[in-house]
Amino acid sequence: MLETVFMLPGPTEVPQAVAQAMSRPMINHRGEGFKRLFSEVQAALEPLLNTDGGILILPGSGTGAMECAAVNLLEPGESALVVAMGAFGHRFADICRGAGISVTNLNVPWGEVPDPQAIRAHIETAGPKAVFVTHNETSTGTCLDLEGVGRALASTGVFLVVDAVSSLGGIPVNMREWGIDVLVSASQKALMTPPGLALVAFSPRAQAAAARNPRPRYYWDWNLYLRDALKSQTPYTPALPQWFGLLEALRLIEAEGLESVFARHRAMSRMTRAGLEIVGAPPLGMASCASPTVTAFRMPGGINADQVRQALNERYGMVAAGGQGHLKGEIIRFGHMGAATTGHVLAALERLGLALRDVGATVDVPAALEAARQAGGEGT
Ligand code: PMP
């Protein structure tokens, strides 16, 4: 019986230690135990975020965190430039529009990323109060030069809001040095914890803007969370098992070392792409904007991607994601983040090669594995 290789770009595999931590007995969320947990999680998240401001952990998924960011930062009628390089950028635009924000779109073709200077030029013409970007676009496997965007926006005074749902914990982020005002993420990707936690971090000036914002809101109101954070509490019942799990996951990241974690993610991306080249399944984005956490790729010779995914699932015990929007049936996406290792990548490439053979492609599986191993460098 083959062991399942689970390579969705979220939710990702949950390490045993995290799953065990989640089964701990409940604690009083108004007691000393939770206060300690609250402080420990905040402290363990800080090196991933590098922020001078607040970090909120709310029950919800990434989409909830995105809405929370939009409704706290902007009043109805205020303007935003929303940069979309795939499905999740478009979702940010929809969320903003739904919140009555006046949206200008900057859309780039799926598989490409915008030049930071192009974002800067759009700010000069559109004059928005905030720019919304996706750090790592999970629908296309592309990663934005977030540091470059931060630099390009530095003198503009415009708020920078970042969707880091599929990057935080796998790709470096520096809110302080890159001028990020609001960053949102979620538990179920590189943070190796099951779905259920939304994370929102913000700069002091974003916090001040939210404090002044008269927009009616209740459950997502940062101000209430910040008020209670002073007591190391949350205003409403926290999702305790997820908090137990997240702390354990952050301890695992700390033990591996953040730089090693980032290097492992980059190695998994290089390996995947090198293997795919031999397989004849070209990645969607260029190597220069390749995501360290997810790779999206097309099929050789017009093969239907969903048929290959089905073969992977049914015959080879492998779970991968399909395409979204207009890429449905066209691509497969491998998530290689969180607890995934270079060994998972090799197993995934091998099973992909076999599944492609089954549907008629000619694939040199050993050569693909060797190319991946070489691209991974030492230890693979
Ligand atoms: N943004 C990005 C980049 C994502 O990858 C996802 C989830 N795939 C989301 C937002 C939405 O998160 P959720 O499904 O947790 O609401």
Coordinates of C-alpha atoms and ligand atoms in Angstrom, one line a residue:
M1 CA 0.0 0.0 0.0
L2 CA 1.5 3.3 -1.1
E3 CA 1.7 6.1 1.5
T4 CA -0.4 9.0 0.4
V5 CA 1.6 12.0 -0.8
F6 CA -0.5 15.1 0.1
M7 CA 0.5 18.1 -1.9
L8 CA -2.4 20.5 -1.9
P9 CA -1.4 24.1 -1.7
G10 CA -3.4 24.2 1.5
P11 CA -4.6 22.7 3.7
T12 CA -1.2 21.1 4.0
E13 CA 0.0 18.1 5.9
V14 CA -0.2 18.6 9.7
P15 CA 2.8 17.3 11.6
Q16 CA 2.1 14.6 14.3
A17 CA 3.3 16.9 17.1
V18 CA 0.8 19.6 16.0
A19 CA -2.0 17.2 15.8
Q20 CA -1.2 15.9 19.2
A21 CA -1.0 19.4 20.7
M22 CA -4.5 20.1 19.3
S23 CA -6.0 17.2 21.2
R24 CA -5.0 18.7 24.6
P25 CA -7.9 19.3 27.0
M26 CA -9.7 22.7 26.8
I27 CA -8.5 25.5 29.0
N28 CA -10.3 28.5 30.4
H29 CA -9.9 31.2 27.7
R30 CA -10.2 33.8 30.5
G31 CA -7.6 32.1 32.7
E32 CA -3.8 32.3 33.1
G33 CA -3.2 29.4 30.8
F34 CA -4.6 31.2 27.8
K35 CA -2.8 34.4 28.6
R36 CA 0.4 32.5 28.5
L37 CA -0.5 30.8 25.2
F38 CA -1.5 34.2 23.8
S39 CA 1.9 35.7 24.6
E40 CA 3.8 32.7 23.4
V41 CA 2.1 32.6 20.1
Q42 CA 2.6 36.4 19.6
A43 CA 6.3 36.1 20.4
A44 CA 6.8 33.0 18.2
L45 CA 5.1 34.8 15.2
E46 CA 7.1 37.9 15.5
P47 CA 10.3 36.6 13.7
L48 CA 8.1 35.5 10.8
L49 CA 6.5 38.9 10.4
N50 CA 9.1 41.4 11.7
T51 CA 6.5 43.9 12.8
D52 CA 6.3 46.9 15.2
G53 CA 2.6 46.7 15.3
G54 CA -0.2 44.4 16.4
I55 CA -0.8 40.7 15.5
L56 CA -4.4 39.4 15.7
I57 CA -5.4 35.8 15.5
L58 CA -9.1 35.4 14.7
P59 CA -11.3 32.4 14.1
G60 CA -11.7 32.3 10.3
S61 CA -9.9 31.5 7.1
G62 CA -7.7 33.6 4.9
T63 CA -10.7 35.2 3.2
G64 CA -12.0 36.4 6.5
A65 CA -8.6 37.9 7.2
M66 CA -8.7 39.7 3.8
E67 CA -12.1 41.2 4.6
C68 CA -11.0 42.1 8.1
A69 CA -8.1 44.0 6.6
A70 CA -10.3 45.9 4.1
V71 CA -13.1 46.9 6.5
N72 CA -10.8 48.1 9.2
L73 CA -8.4 50.1 7.0
L74 CA -10.8 51.8 4.6
E75 CA -14.1 53.6 4.9
P76 CA -16.8 53.1 2.3
G77 CA -16.1 55.4 -0.6
E78 CA -12.3 55.5 -0.1
S79 CA -10.2 54.2 -2.9
A80 CA -7.9 51.3 -3.4
L81 CA -5.6 50.0 -6.2
V82 CA -5.9 46.2 -6.2
V83 CA -3.2 44.3 -8.0
A84 CA -4.3 40.9 -9.3
M85 CA -2.0 38.3 -10.7
G86 CA -4.5 35.4 -10.4
A87 CA -7.6 34.2 -8.6
F88 CA -6.8 35.5 -5.1
G89 CA -5.9 39.0 -6.3
H90 CA -9.3 39.1 -8.0
R91 CA -10.9 37.9 -4.7
F92 CA -9.3 40.9 -2.9
A93 CA -10.8 43.2 -5.5
D94 CA -14.3 41.6 -4.9
I95 CA -13.9 41.9 -1.1
C96 CA -13.0 45.6 -1.4
R97 CA -15.9 46.3 -3.8
G98 CA -18.2 44.4 -1.5
A99 CA -17.1 46.7 1.3
G100 CA -18.0 49.8 -0.7
I101 CA -14.4 50.7 -1.5
S102 CA -13.8 52.3 -4.8
V103 CA -11.5 49.9 -6.6
T104 CA -9.0 50.5 -9.5
N105 CA -7.7 47.3 -10.9
L106 CA -4.2 46.5 -12.1
N107 CA -4.4 43.0 -13.6
V108 CA -1.5 41.1 -15.0
P109 CA -1.8 37.9 -17.1
W110 CA -1.9 34.8 -15.0
G111 CA 1.6 33.4 -14.6
E112 CA 3.2 36.9 -14.6
V113 CA 3.9 39.3 -11.8
P114 CA 3.8 43.1 -12.0
D115 CA 6.9 45.3 -12.0
P116 CA 7.0 47.3 -8.7
Q117 CA 7.5 50.4 -10.8
A118 CA 4.3 49.7 -12.7
I119 CA 2.4 49.6 -9.4
R120 CA 4.0 52.9 -8.5
A121 CA 3.0 54.4 -11.9
H122 CA -0.6 53.3 -11.3
I123 CA -0.6 54.9 -7.9
E124 CA 0.4 58.2 -9.4
T125 CA -2.6 58.1 -11.8
A126 CA -5.2 56.5 -9.6
G127 CA -4.3 58.2 -6.3
P128 CA -5.5 55.5 -4.0
K129 CA -5.4 55.4 -0.2
A130 CA -4.2 51.8 -0.2
V131 CA -2.7 49.2 -2.5
F132 CA -3.7 45.6 -2.1
V133 CA -1.3 42.9 -3.4
T134 CA -0.9 39.1 -3.3
H135 CA 2.6 38.1 -2.1
N136 CA 2.3 34.6 -3.4
E137 CA -0.5 33.8 -5.9
T138 CA -1.5 30.3 -5.2
S139 CA -3.6 29.9 -8.3
T140 CA -0.6 30.5 -10.6
G141 CA 2.5 29.6 -8.5
T142 CA 4.0 33.0 -8.8
C143 CA 5.7 35.2 -6.1
L144 CA 5.7 39.0 -6.1
D145 CA 8.9 40.9 -5.3
L146 CA 7.3 42.3 -2.2
E147 CA 10.5 44.0 -1.0
G148 CA 10.7 45.8 -4.3
V149 CA 7.0 46.8 -4.1
G150 CA 7.7 48.2 -0.6
R151 CA 10.6 50.2 -1.9
A152 CA 8.7 51.5 -4.9
L153 CA 5.9 52.7 -2.6
A154 CA 8.1 54.0 0.2
S155 CA 7.7 57.7 -0.4
T156 CA 4.1 57.7 -1.5
G157 CA 2.3 57.5 1.9
V158 CA -0.1 54.9 0.4
F159 CA -1.0 52.0 2.7
L160 CA 0.4 48.6 1.5
V161 CA -1.9 45.6 2.2
V162 CA -0.5 42.2 1.6
D163 CA -2.2 38.8 1.2
A164 CA 0.5 36.4 2.6
V165 CA -1.9 33.5 3.0
S166 CA 0.4 31.1 1.0
S167 CA 3.7 32.7 1.9
L168 CA 3.9 33.4 5.6
G169 CA 6.2 30.8 7.2
G170 CA 7.6 29.6 3.9
I171 CA 8.9 32.8 2.3
P172 CA 10.6 35.8 4.1
V173 CA 8.4 38.7 5.0
N174 CA 9.6 41.9 6.7
M175 CA 6.7 44.2 7.6
R176 CA 9.0 46.8 9.2
E177 CA 11.7 47.1 6.6
W178 CA 9.4 46.7 3.5
G179 CA 6.8 49.2 4.7
I180 CA 3.9 46.7 4.9
D181 CA 0.9 48.2 6.7
V182 CA -1.4 45.2 6.8
L183 CA -0.6 41.6 6.2
V184 CA -3.1 38.7 6.3
S185 CA -2.5 35.0 6.5
A186 CA -4.1 31.8 7.6
S187 CA -3.2 28.7 9.6
Q188 CA -3.5 25.9 6.9
K189 CA -0.6 26.5 4.6
A190 CA 3.1 27.0 5.5
L191 CA 2.1 27.4 9.1
M192 CA 1.3 23.6 9.2
T193 CA -1.9 24.0 11.3
P194 CA -5.4 22.8 10.2
P195 CA -7.7 25.5 8.7
G196 CA -9.5 27.7 11.1
L197 CA -7.3 30.6 12.1
A198 CA -7.1 33.9 10.3
L199 CA -4.1 36.1 11.0
V200 CA -4.0 39.9 10.6
A201 CA -0.9 42.0 11.4
F202 CA -0.6 45.7 11.0
S203 CA 1.7 48.7 11.3
P204 CA 1.1 51.4 13.9
R205 CA -0.1 53.8 11.3
A206 CA -2.6 51.3 10.0
Q207 CA -3.7 50.8 13.6
A208 CA -4.3 54.5 13.9
A209 CA -6.3 54.6 10.6
A210 CA -8.5 51.8 11.9
A211 CA -9.1 53.6 15.2
R212 CA -10.4 56.6 13.3
N213 CA -12.4 54.6 10.8
P214 CA -16.2 55.2 11.4
R215 CA -17.3 52.2 9.3
P216 CA -19.9 50.1 11.3
R217 CA -18.4 46.7 12.0
Y218 CA -18.4 44.3 15.0
Y219 CA -16.8 40.8 14.8
W220 CA -13.9 42.0 12.6
D221 CA -13.3 45.2 14.5
W222 CA -9.5 45.4 15.3
N223 CA -10.1 47.9 18.0
L224 CA -11.9 45.4 20.2
Y225 CA -9.2 42.8 19.6
L226 CA -6.5 45.4 20.4
R227 CA -8.3 46.5 23.6
D228 CA -8.4 42.9 24.8
A229 CA -4.8 42.1 23.6
L230 CA -3.6 44.4 26.4
K231 CA -5.0 41.7 28.8
S232 CA -3.6 38.9 26.6
Q233 CA -7.1 37.9 25.7
T234 CA -9.4 37.9 22.7
P235 CA -12.9 39.5 22.8
Y236 CA -14.7 36.3 21.7
T237 CA -14.0 32.7 22.3
P238 CA -10.7 31.7 20.6
A239 CA -10.4 28.5 18.5
L240 CA -8.3 26.9 21.2
P241 CA -7.2 23.7 19.5
Q242 CA -5.9 25.7 16.6
W243 CA -4.0 28.0 19.0
F244 CA -2.4 24.9 20.6
G245 CA -1.5 23.5 17.2
L246 CA -0.1 26.8 15.9
L247 CA 2.2 27.2 18.9
E248 CA 3.6 23.7 18.3
A249 CA 4.0 24.5 14.6
L250 CA 5.9 27.7 15.3
R251 CA 8.1 25.8 17.7
L252 CA 8.9 23.3 14.9
I253 CA 9.8 26.3 12.6
E254 CA 12.0 27.8 15.4
A255 CA 13.7 24.4 15.9
E256 CA 14.5 24.0 12.2
G257 CA 15.6 27.6 12.0
L258 CA 13.8 30.2 9.9
E259 CA 16.6 30.5 7.3
S260 CA 16.7 26.7 6.8
V261 CA 12.9 26.6 6.5
F262 CA 13.1 29.3 3.7
A263 CA 16.0 27.5 2.0
R264 CA 14.0 24.2 2.1
H265 CA 11.1 25.9 0.4
R266 CA 13.3 27.4 -2.3
A267 CA 15.0 23.9 -2.9
M268 CA 11.5 22.3 -3.2
S269 CA 10.6 24.8 -5.9
R270 CA 13.8 24.4 -7.8
M271 CA 13.5 20.6 -7.7
T272 CA 9.9 20.6 -8.8
R273 CA 10.6 22.8 -11.8
A274 CA 13.7 20.9 -12.8
G275 CA 11.8 17.6 -12.7
L276 CA 8.9 19.1 -14.6
E277 CA 11.2 20.2 -17.4
I278 CA 12.2 16.6 -18.0
V279 CA 8.6 15.4 -17.6
G280 CA 7.6 17.9 -20.4
A281 CA 5.1 19.7 -18.1
P282 CA 6.1 23.4 -18.2
P283 CA 5.5 25.5 -15.1
L284 CA 3.1 28.4 -15.6
G285 CA 5.3 31.2 -14.4
M286 CA 8.9 32.1 -15.3
A287 CA 11.7 31.0 -13.0
S288 CA 12.4 34.6 -12.0
C289 CA 9.0 34.8 -10.2
A290 CA 8.7 31.1 -9.2
S291 CA 6.9 30.6 -5.9
P292 CA 8.8 28.7 -3.3
T293 CA 5.6 27.2 -1.9
V294 CA 3.5 26.2 -4.9
T295 CA 4.2 25.2 -8.5
A296 CA 1.5 25.3 -11.2
F297 CA 2.2 23.5 -14.5
R298 CA 0.7 22.6 -17.8
M299 CA 0.3 19.1 -19.3
P300 CA 2.4 17.7 -22.2
G301 CA 0.7 17.3 -25.5
G302 CA -2.7 18.6 -24.7
I303 CA -3.5 16.0 -22.0
N304 CA -6.4 17.0 -19.7
A305 CA -5.0 17.9 -16.3
D306 CA -8.0 16.7 -14.4
Q307 CA -7.7 13.3 -15.9
V308 CA -4.0 13.1 -14.7
R309 CA -5.0 14.4 -11.3
Q310 CA -7.7 11.7 -11.1
A311 CA -5.1 9.0 -12.0
L312 CA -2.7 10.4 -9.4
N313 CA -5.4 10.2 -6.8
E314 CA -6.9 6.8 -7.6
R315 CA -3.8 4.9 -8.7
Y316 CA -0.9 6.5 -7.0
G317 CA -2.3 7.8 -3.7
M318 CA -1.4 11.4 -4.4
V319 CA -3.5 14.5 -3.8
A320 CA -2.7 17.6 -5.8
A321 CA -4.8 20.6 -6.8
G322 CA -6.3 21.6 -10.2
G323 CA -6.6 24.9 -12.0
Q324 CA -8.9 27.7 -11.0
G325 CA -10.9 30.0 -13.3
H326 CA -9.9 29.7 -16.9
L327 CA -7.1 27.3 -16.0
K328 CA -9.5 24.6 -14.9
G329 CA -8.5 21.3 -16.6
E330 CA -5.3 23.0 -18.0
I331 CA -3.0 22.8 -15.0
I332 CA -2.0 20.9 -11.9
R333 CA -0.7 22.6 -8.8
F334 CA 1.7 21.0 -6.3
G335 CA 1.9 22.6 -2.9
H336 CA 5.4 22.2 -1.4
M337 CA 5.1 24.1 1.8
G338 CA 4.9 23.7 5.5
A339 CA 5.9 20.2 6.5
A340 CA 6.6 19.1 2.9
T341 CA 10.2 17.9 2.3
T342 CA 12.4 17.3 -0.7
G343 CA 11.5 13.7 -0.3
H344 CA 7.8 14.5 -0.9
V345 CA 8.8 16.4 -4.0
L346 CA 10.7 13.4 -5.4
A347 CA 7.7 11.1 -4.6
A348 CA 5.3 13.6 -6.3
L349 CA 7.4 13.8 -9.4
E350 CA 7.7 10.1 -9.7
R351 CA 3.9 9.6 -9.3
L352 CA 3.2 12.4 -11.8
G353 CA 5.5 10.7 -14.3
L354 CA 3.8 7.4 -13.9
A355 CA 0.3 8.9 -14.1
L356 CA 1.3 10.8 -17.3
R357 CA 2.6 7.5 -18.8
D358 CA -0.7 5.9 -18.1
V359 CA -2.5 8.5 -20.2
G360 CA -0.1 8.1 -23.1
A361 CA 2.8 10.5 -22.5
T362 CA 6.4 9.4 -22.9
V363 CA 8.2 10.2 -19.6
D364 CA 11.7 9.4 -18.5
V365 CA 10.9 9.1 -14.8
P366 CA 14.4 8.3 -13.5
A367 CA 15.8 11.3 -15.5
A368 CA 13.2 13.6 -14.0
L369 CA 14.1 12.4 -10.5
E370 CA 17.8 12.9 -11.2
A371 CA 17.3 16.4 -12.5
A372 CA 15.2 17.3 -9.4
R373 CA 17.9 15.8 -7.1
Q374 CA 20.6 17.9 -8.8
A375 CA 18.5 21.1 -8.6
G376 CA 17.9 20.5 -4.9
G377 CA 21.6 20.5 -4.1
E378 CA 23.1 18.7 -1.1
G379 CA 21.1 16.4 1.0
T380 CA 18.4 15.5 -1.7
Ligands
PMP1 N1 -5.2 34.1 -0.7 C1 -4.4 33.2 -1.1 C2 -3.1 33.6 -1.8 C3 -4.7 31.8 -0.9 O1 -3.9 30.9 -1.4 C4 -5.9 31.5 -0.3 C5 -6.4 30.1 -0.1 N2 -6.0 29.2 -1.1 C6 -6.8 32.5 0.1 C7 -6.3 33.8 -0.1 C8 -8.1 32.3 0.8 O2 -7.9 31.6 1.9 P1 -9.0 30.7 2.6 O3 -9.4 29.6 1.6 O4 -8.3 30.3 3.8 O5 -10.2 31.6 2.9

